[in-house]
């Protein structure tokens, strides 16, 4: 009985697709008379749907009826708007909206209470809805390559967030709400307009990777030296002239790093005052010994 009912439903869907309103060319090609649910892939962990590079300028209506989807990839299209219907997909765990033309996100994104990973990089966002902070399970968030200059204070509620990428935006200072995210182990603020790093950075006690390359930072706060978990500190391409004497306390920094992918201290392309350039060329141990001796003699 159940099988016959399912077949009847499928026939009705196919009839609707054939006789209903004319679909956009890409959507017609995507479905080709098929039941929308047939596009879902059922893996070991997630029920997923990928619509990468489909030339979409709008989202297909059938998408919002696929309530079981947990991993949705709409990246690299020409989407300008994500409708409020997004909130219907409340089983979503991973959502990729990267590489579109989005100027905003719907406040209904806050209904995605199971969301753990969100990519909205390479869009045109100027702000982020406060409702995103209702996604309390969020662990990974990328907002890189947008036009964002501030974050809502409600972001302090994202206590599960571990990785945050805000690079290539318009931040002039690190948003205060970030210092409340004690679970962060990765923070990328490269290619913004930062002029300093607040002393409050010390509250990110689990931070392992901190990238602030290509900004206008003139000095590093002493409190940064107390984040004992740091394994990669990238301050390349800034305006730093001197270094805090307590920098040698960052014992998990293993080397002066030159390759962007390497862990260690990245400090190239800064106007370091003498004799720091020569000391840095001697390696990290030489630098740390210099700073330790300098502190002892002050």
GROMACS .gro file of C-alpha atoms in nm:
model
  298
    1UNK     CA    1   0.000   0.000   0.000
    2UNK     CA    2   0.277   0.238   0.098
    3UNK     CA    3   0.475   0.159  -0.217
    4UNK     CA    4   0.172   0.221  -0.442
    5UNK     CA    5   0.104   0.552  -0.267
    6UNK     CA    6   0.466   0.657  -0.320
    7UNK     CA    7   0.444   0.574  -0.692
    8UNK     CA    8   0.125   0.779  -0.726
    9UNK     CA    9   0.293   1.076  -0.557
   10UNK     CA   10   0.588   1.048  -0.795
   11UNK     CA   11   0.354   1.038  -1.098
   12UNK     CA   12   0.172   1.350  -0.974
   13UNK     CA   13   0.504   1.529  -0.926
   14UNK     CA   14   0.615   1.442  -1.277
   15UNK     CA   15   0.285   1.560  -1.422
   16UNK     CA   16   0.320   1.886  -1.232
   17UNK     CA   17   0.671   1.935  -1.366
   18UNK     CA   18   0.558   1.870  -1.724
   19UNK     CA   19   0.237   2.073  -1.719
   20UNK     CA   20   0.316   2.338  -1.457
   21UNK     CA   21   0.458   2.685  -1.516
   22UNK     CA   22   0.765   2.694  -1.736
   23UNK     CA   23   1.078   2.654  -1.528
   24UNK     CA   24   1.398   2.854  -1.576
   25UNK     CA   25   1.631   2.677  -1.819
   26UNK     CA   26   1.882   2.574  -1.550
   27UNK     CA   27   1.608   2.440  -1.323
   28UNK     CA   28   1.441   2.250  -1.606
   29UNK     CA   29   1.775   2.091  -1.695
   30UNK     CA   30   1.843   2.009  -1.331
   31UNK     CA   31   1.514   1.833  -1.272
   32UNK     CA   32   1.442   1.699  -1.622
   33UNK     CA   33   1.107   1.562  -1.508
   34UNK     CA   34   1.249   1.411  -1.190
   35UNK     CA   35   1.112   1.429  -0.838
   36UNK     CA   36   1.318   1.699  -0.652
   37UNK     CA   37   1.400   1.456  -0.371
   38UNK     CA   38   1.592   1.244  -0.620
   39UNK     CA   39   1.861   1.516  -0.620
   40UNK     CA   40   1.945   1.441  -0.257
   41UNK     CA   41   2.247   1.229  -0.178
   42UNK     CA   42   2.232   1.013   0.132
   43UNK     CA   43   2.579   0.966   0.275
   44UNK     CA   44   2.695   0.804   0.595
   45UNK     CA   45   2.666   1.126   0.792
   46UNK     CA   46   2.448   1.372   0.604
   47UNK     CA   47   2.166   1.401   0.355
   48UNK     CA   48   2.318   1.650   0.112
   49UNK     CA   49   2.229   1.860  -0.190
   50UNK     CA   50   2.485   2.036  -0.408
   51UNK     CA   51   2.387   2.305  -0.657
   52UNK     CA   52   2.733   2.448  -0.727
   53UNK     CA   53   2.783   2.660  -1.040
   54UNK     CA   54   2.433   2.618  -1.179
   55UNK     CA   55   2.406   2.979  -1.298
   56UNK     CA   56   2.128   3.047  -1.051
   57UNK     CA   57   2.021   3.406  -0.987
   58UNK     CA   58   1.731   3.292  -0.768
   59UNK     CA   59   1.681   2.986  -0.552
   60UNK     CA   60   1.442   2.717  -0.681
   61UNK     CA   61   1.110   2.692  -0.497
   62UNK     CA   62   1.134   2.314  -0.464
   63UNK     CA   63   1.441   2.359  -0.242
   64UNK     CA   64   1.239   2.475   0.059
   65UNK     CA   65   1.034   2.155   0.061
   66UNK     CA   66   1.339   1.932   0.105
   67UNK     CA   67   1.315   1.937   0.483
   68UNK     CA   68   1.547   1.642   0.537
   69UNK     CA   69   1.853   1.806   0.378
   70UNK     CA   70   2.139   1.852   0.627
   71UNK     CA   71   2.420   1.972   0.402
   72UNK     CA   72   2.339   2.232   0.135
   73UNK     CA   73   2.587   2.384  -0.110
   74UNK     CA   74   2.468   2.682  -0.317
   75UNK     CA   75   2.813   2.828  -0.376
   76UNK     CA   76   2.947   2.993  -0.692
   77UNK     CA   77   2.619   3.108  -0.842
   78UNK     CA   78   2.476   3.459  -0.890
   79UNK     CA   79   2.232   3.460  -0.600
   80UNK     CA   80   2.135   3.809  -0.485
   81UNK     CA   81   1.882   3.711  -0.218
   82UNK     CA   82   1.820   3.412   0.005
   83UNK     CA   83   1.446   3.411   0.092
   84UNK     CA   84   1.300   3.374   0.443
   85UNK     CA   85   1.202   3.019   0.342
   86UNK     CA   86   1.558   2.921   0.437
   87UNK     CA   87   1.428   2.888   0.792
   88UNK     CA   88   1.225   2.584   0.687
   89UNK     CA   89   1.541   2.377   0.645
   90UNK     CA   90   1.586   2.341   1.019
   91UNK     CA   91   1.788   2.020   0.993
   92UNK     CA   92   2.076   2.195   0.817
   93UNK     CA   93   2.417   2.127   0.969
   94UNK     CA   94   2.634   2.267   0.688
   95UNK     CA   95   2.539   2.560   0.463
   96UNK     CA   96   2.765   2.699   0.190
   97UNK     CA   97   2.657   3.027   0.027
   98UNK     CA   98   3.006   3.134  -0.079
   99UNK     CA   99   3.080   3.303  -0.410
  100UNK     CA  100   2.744   3.469  -0.474
  101UNK     CA  101   2.620   3.830  -0.480
  102UNK     CA  102   2.437   3.839  -0.148
  103UNK     CA  103   2.395   4.180   0.014
  104UNK     CA  104   2.222   4.046   0.325
  105UNK     CA  105   2.112   3.729   0.500
  106UNK     CA  106   1.752   3.670   0.608
  107UNK     CA  107   1.685   3.696   0.981
  108UNK     CA  108   1.524   3.352   0.952
  109UNK     CA  109   1.874   3.208   0.945
  110UNK     CA  110   1.836   3.210   1.321
  111UNK     CA  111   1.588   2.923   1.288
  112UNK     CA  112   1.867   2.689   1.179
  113UNK     CA  113   1.932   2.569   1.532
  114UNK     CA  114   2.134   2.264   1.418
  115UNK     CA  115   2.373   2.463   1.199
  116UNK     CA  116   2.740   2.394   1.272
  117UNK     CA  117   2.919   2.523   0.961
  118UNK     CA  118   2.834   2.837   0.761
  119UNK     CA  119   3.025   2.980   0.464
  120UNK     CA  120   2.914   3.319   0.328
  121UNK     CA  121   3.255   3.421   0.197
  122UNK     CA  122   3.299   3.616  -0.128
  123UNK     CA  123   2.968   3.799  -0.128
  124UNK     CA  124   2.860   4.163  -0.084
  125UNK     CA  125   2.748   4.164   0.279
  126UNK     CA  126   2.772   4.491   0.470
  127UNK     CA  127   2.625   4.353   0.791
  128UNK     CA  128   2.534   4.028   0.961
  129UNK     CA  129   2.188   3.972   1.114
  130UNK     CA  130   2.180   3.955   1.494
  131UNK     CA  131   1.960   3.647   1.460
  132UNK     CA  132   2.260   3.443   1.350
  133UNK     CA  133   2.358   3.433   1.716
  134UNK     CA  134   2.059   3.204   1.775
  135UNK     CA  135   2.253   2.930   1.595
  136UNK     CA  136   2.416   2.825   1.922
  137UNK     CA  137   2.570   2.509   1.774
  138UNK     CA  138   2.770   2.704   1.515
  139UNK     CA  139   3.136   2.596   1.517
  140UNK     CA  140   3.277   2.729   1.189
  141UNK     CA  141   3.190   3.065   1.032
  142UNK     CA  142   3.350   3.225   0.727
  143UNK     CA  143   3.250   3.579   0.632
  144UNK     CA  144   3.568   3.661   0.441
  145UNK     CA  145   3.576   3.880   0.130
  146UNK     CA  146   3.272   4.094   0.209
  147UNK     CA  147   3.221   4.459   0.308
  148UNK     CA  148   3.155   4.410   0.682
  149UNK     CA  149   3.282   4.665   0.933
  150UNK     CA  150   3.114   4.547   1.254
  151UNK     CA  151   2.940   4.252   1.416
  152UNK     CA  152   2.629   4.249   1.636
  153UNK     CA  153   2.696   4.231   2.010
  154UNK     CA  154   2.471   3.926   2.025
  155UNK     CA  155   2.759   3.727   1.873
  156UNK     CA  156   2.875   3.675   2.230
  157UNK     CA  157   2.614   3.396   2.240
  158UNK     CA  158   2.805   3.188   1.984
  159UNK     CA  159   2.992   3.007   2.259
  160UNK     CA  160   3.056   2.695   2.046
  161UNK     CA  161   3.233   2.888   1.770
  162UNK     CA  162   3.585   2.754   1.712
  163UNK     CA  163   3.688   2.893   1.374
  164UNK     CA  164   3.609   3.246   1.253
  165UNK     CA  165   3.730   3.398   0.927
  166UNK     CA  166   3.670   3.772   0.887
  167UNK     CA  167   3.953   3.842   0.644
  168UNK     CA  168   3.922   4.085   0.354
  169UNK     CA  169   3.654   4.304   0.510
  170UNK     CA  170   3.649   4.659   0.648
  171UNK     CA  171   3.708   4.619   1.021
  172UNK     CA  172   3.899   4.906   1.180
  173UNK     CA  173   3.914   4.727   1.513
  174UNK     CA  174   3.850   4.378   1.640
  175UNK     CA  175   3.480   4.363   1.738
  176UNK     CA  176   3.437   4.348   2.115
  177UNK     CA  177   3.203   4.051   2.091
  178UNK     CA  178   3.488   3.835   1.962
  179UNK     CA  179   3.670   3.851   2.295
  180UNK     CA  180   3.381   3.662   2.455
  181UNK     CA  181   3.423   3.364   2.220
  182UNK     CA  182   3.644   3.161   2.451
  183UNK     CA  183   3.624   2.844   2.235
  184UNK     CA  184   3.794   3.010   1.936
  185UNK     CA  185   4.107   2.829   1.821
  186UNK     CA  186   4.129   2.999   1.478
  187UNK     CA  187   4.080   3.371   1.409
  188UNK     CA  188   4.159   3.532   1.073
  189UNK     CA  189   4.137   3.910   1.042
  190UNK     CA  190   4.389   3.958   0.763
  191UNK     CA  191   4.343   4.229   0.498
  192UNK     CA  192   4.125   4.464   0.700
  193UNK     CA  193   4.196   4.814   0.834
  194UNK     CA  194   4.308   4.727   1.187
  195UNK     CA  195   4.541   4.973   1.357
  196UNK     CA  196   4.579   4.787   1.685
  197UNK     CA  197   4.501   4.470   1.877
  198UNK     CA  198   4.316   4.529   2.204
  199UNK     CA  199   4.461   4.398   2.529
  200UNK     CA  200   4.141   4.193   2.559
  201UNK     CA  201   4.288   3.947   2.309
  202UNK     CA  202   4.421   3.761   2.615
  203UNK     CA  203   4.070   3.630   2.686
  204UNK     CA  204   4.088   3.400   2.383
  205UNK     CA  205   4.264   3.139   2.593
  206UNK     CA  206   4.228   2.856   2.338
  207UNK     CA  207   4.351   3.047   2.034
  208UNK     CA  208   4.600   2.846   1.829
  209UNK     CA  209   4.603   3.034   1.498
  210UNK     CA  210   4.582   3.415   1.486
  211UNK     CA  211   4.620   3.589   1.151
  212UNK     CA  212   4.619   3.969   1.119
  213UNK     CA  213   4.845   4.010   0.817
  214UNK     CA  214   4.809   4.305   0.579
  215UNK     CA  215   4.665   4.561   0.821
  216UNK     CA  216   4.797   4.885   0.972
  217UNK     CA  217   4.895   4.748   1.313
  218UNK     CA  218   5.177   4.944   1.473
  219UNK     CA  219   5.247   4.737   1.783
  220UNK     CA  220   5.151   4.411   1.953
  221UNK     CA  221   4.988   4.419   2.298
  222UNK     CA  222   5.174   4.261   2.588
  223UNK     CA  223   4.863   4.055   2.670
  224UNK     CA  224   4.903   3.865   2.341
  225UNK     CA  225   5.209   3.701   2.494
  226UNK     CA  226   4.995   3.527   2.754
  227UNK     CA  227   4.800   3.313   2.506
  228UNK     CA  228   5.011   3.004   2.566
  229UNK     CA  229   4.820   2.799   2.308
  230UNK     CA  230   4.935   3.007   2.007
  231UNK     CA  231   5.105   2.798   1.739
  232UNK     CA  232   5.076   3.042   1.448
  233UNK     CA  233   5.093   3.420   1.475
  234UNK     CA  234   5.088   3.601   1.142
  235UNK     CA  235   5.151   3.977   1.153
  236UNK     CA  236   5.316   4.006   0.810
  237UNK     CA  237   5.267   4.331   0.614
  238UNK     CA  238   5.188   4.568   0.899
  239UNK     CA  239   5.355   4.877   1.049
  240UNK     CA  240   5.518   4.711   1.352
  241UNK     CA  241   5.842   4.870   1.472
  242UNK     CA  242   5.897   4.699   1.807
  243UNK     CA  243   5.799   4.374   1.977
  244UNK     CA  244   5.677   4.313   2.334
  245UNK     CA  245   5.955   4.180   2.557
  246UNK     CA  246   5.734   3.897   2.681
  247UNK     CA  247   5.693   3.750   2.333
  248UNK     CA  248   5.929   3.468   2.433
  249UNK     CA  249   5.649   3.330   2.651
  250UNK     CA  250   5.479   3.200   2.335
  251UNK     CA  251   5.664   2.869   2.356
  252UNK     CA  252   5.446   2.690   2.100
  253UNK     CA  253   5.577   2.914   1.825
  254UNK     CA  254   5.849   2.691   1.682
  255UNK     CA  255   6.015   2.905   1.418
  256UNK     CA  256   6.025   3.227   1.221
  257UNK     CA  257   5.791   3.123   0.939
  258UNK     CA  258   5.808   3.237   0.579
  259UNK     CA  259   5.565   3.001   0.407
  260UNK     CA  260   5.204   3.116   0.470
  261UNK     CA  261   5.104   2.758   0.547
  262UNK     CA  262   5.371   2.705   0.815
  263UNK     CA  263   5.310   2.741   1.185
  264UNK     CA  264   5.530   2.979   1.378
  265UNK     CA  265   5.585   3.355   1.388
  266UNK     CA  266   5.523   3.543   1.061
  267UNK     CA  267   5.668   3.890   1.092
  268UNK     CA  268   5.800   3.977   0.745
  269UNK     CA  269   5.745   4.312   0.575
  270UNK     CA  270   5.731   4.526   0.890
  271UNK     CA  271   5.948   4.835   0.956
  272UNK     CA  272   6.116   4.676   1.260
  273UNK     CA  273   6.358   4.908   1.436
  274UNK     CA  274   6.721   4.799   1.463
  275UNK     CA  275   6.860   4.563   1.569
  276UNK     CA  276   6.540   4.358   1.532
  277UNK     CA  277   6.572   4.286   1.156
  278UNK     CA  278   6.914   4.124   1.211
  279UNK     CA  279   6.792   3.939   1.522
  280UNK     CA  280   6.493   3.797   1.335
  281UNK     CA  281   6.723   3.668   1.063
  282UNK     CA  282   6.896   3.460   1.330
  283UNK     CA  283   6.578   3.263   1.395
  284UNK     CA  284   6.317   3.244   1.667
  285UNK     CA  285   6.550   3.126   1.945
  286UNK     CA  286   6.780   3.420   1.877
  287UNK     CA  287   6.484   3.658   1.885
  288UNK     CA  288   6.344   3.513   2.208
  289UNK     CA  289   6.685   3.525   2.378
  290UNK     CA  290   6.726   3.887   2.272
  291UNK     CA  291   6.384   3.984   2.411
  292UNK     CA  292   6.444   3.789   2.735
  293UNK     CA  293   6.782   3.957   2.792
  294UNK     CA  294   6.634   4.297   2.712
  295UNK     CA  295   6.363   4.245   2.973
  296UNK     CA  296   6.612   4.134   3.237
  297UNK     CA  297   6.825   4.443   3.185
  298UNK     CA  298   6.535   4.688   3.201
   0.00000   0.00000   0.00000
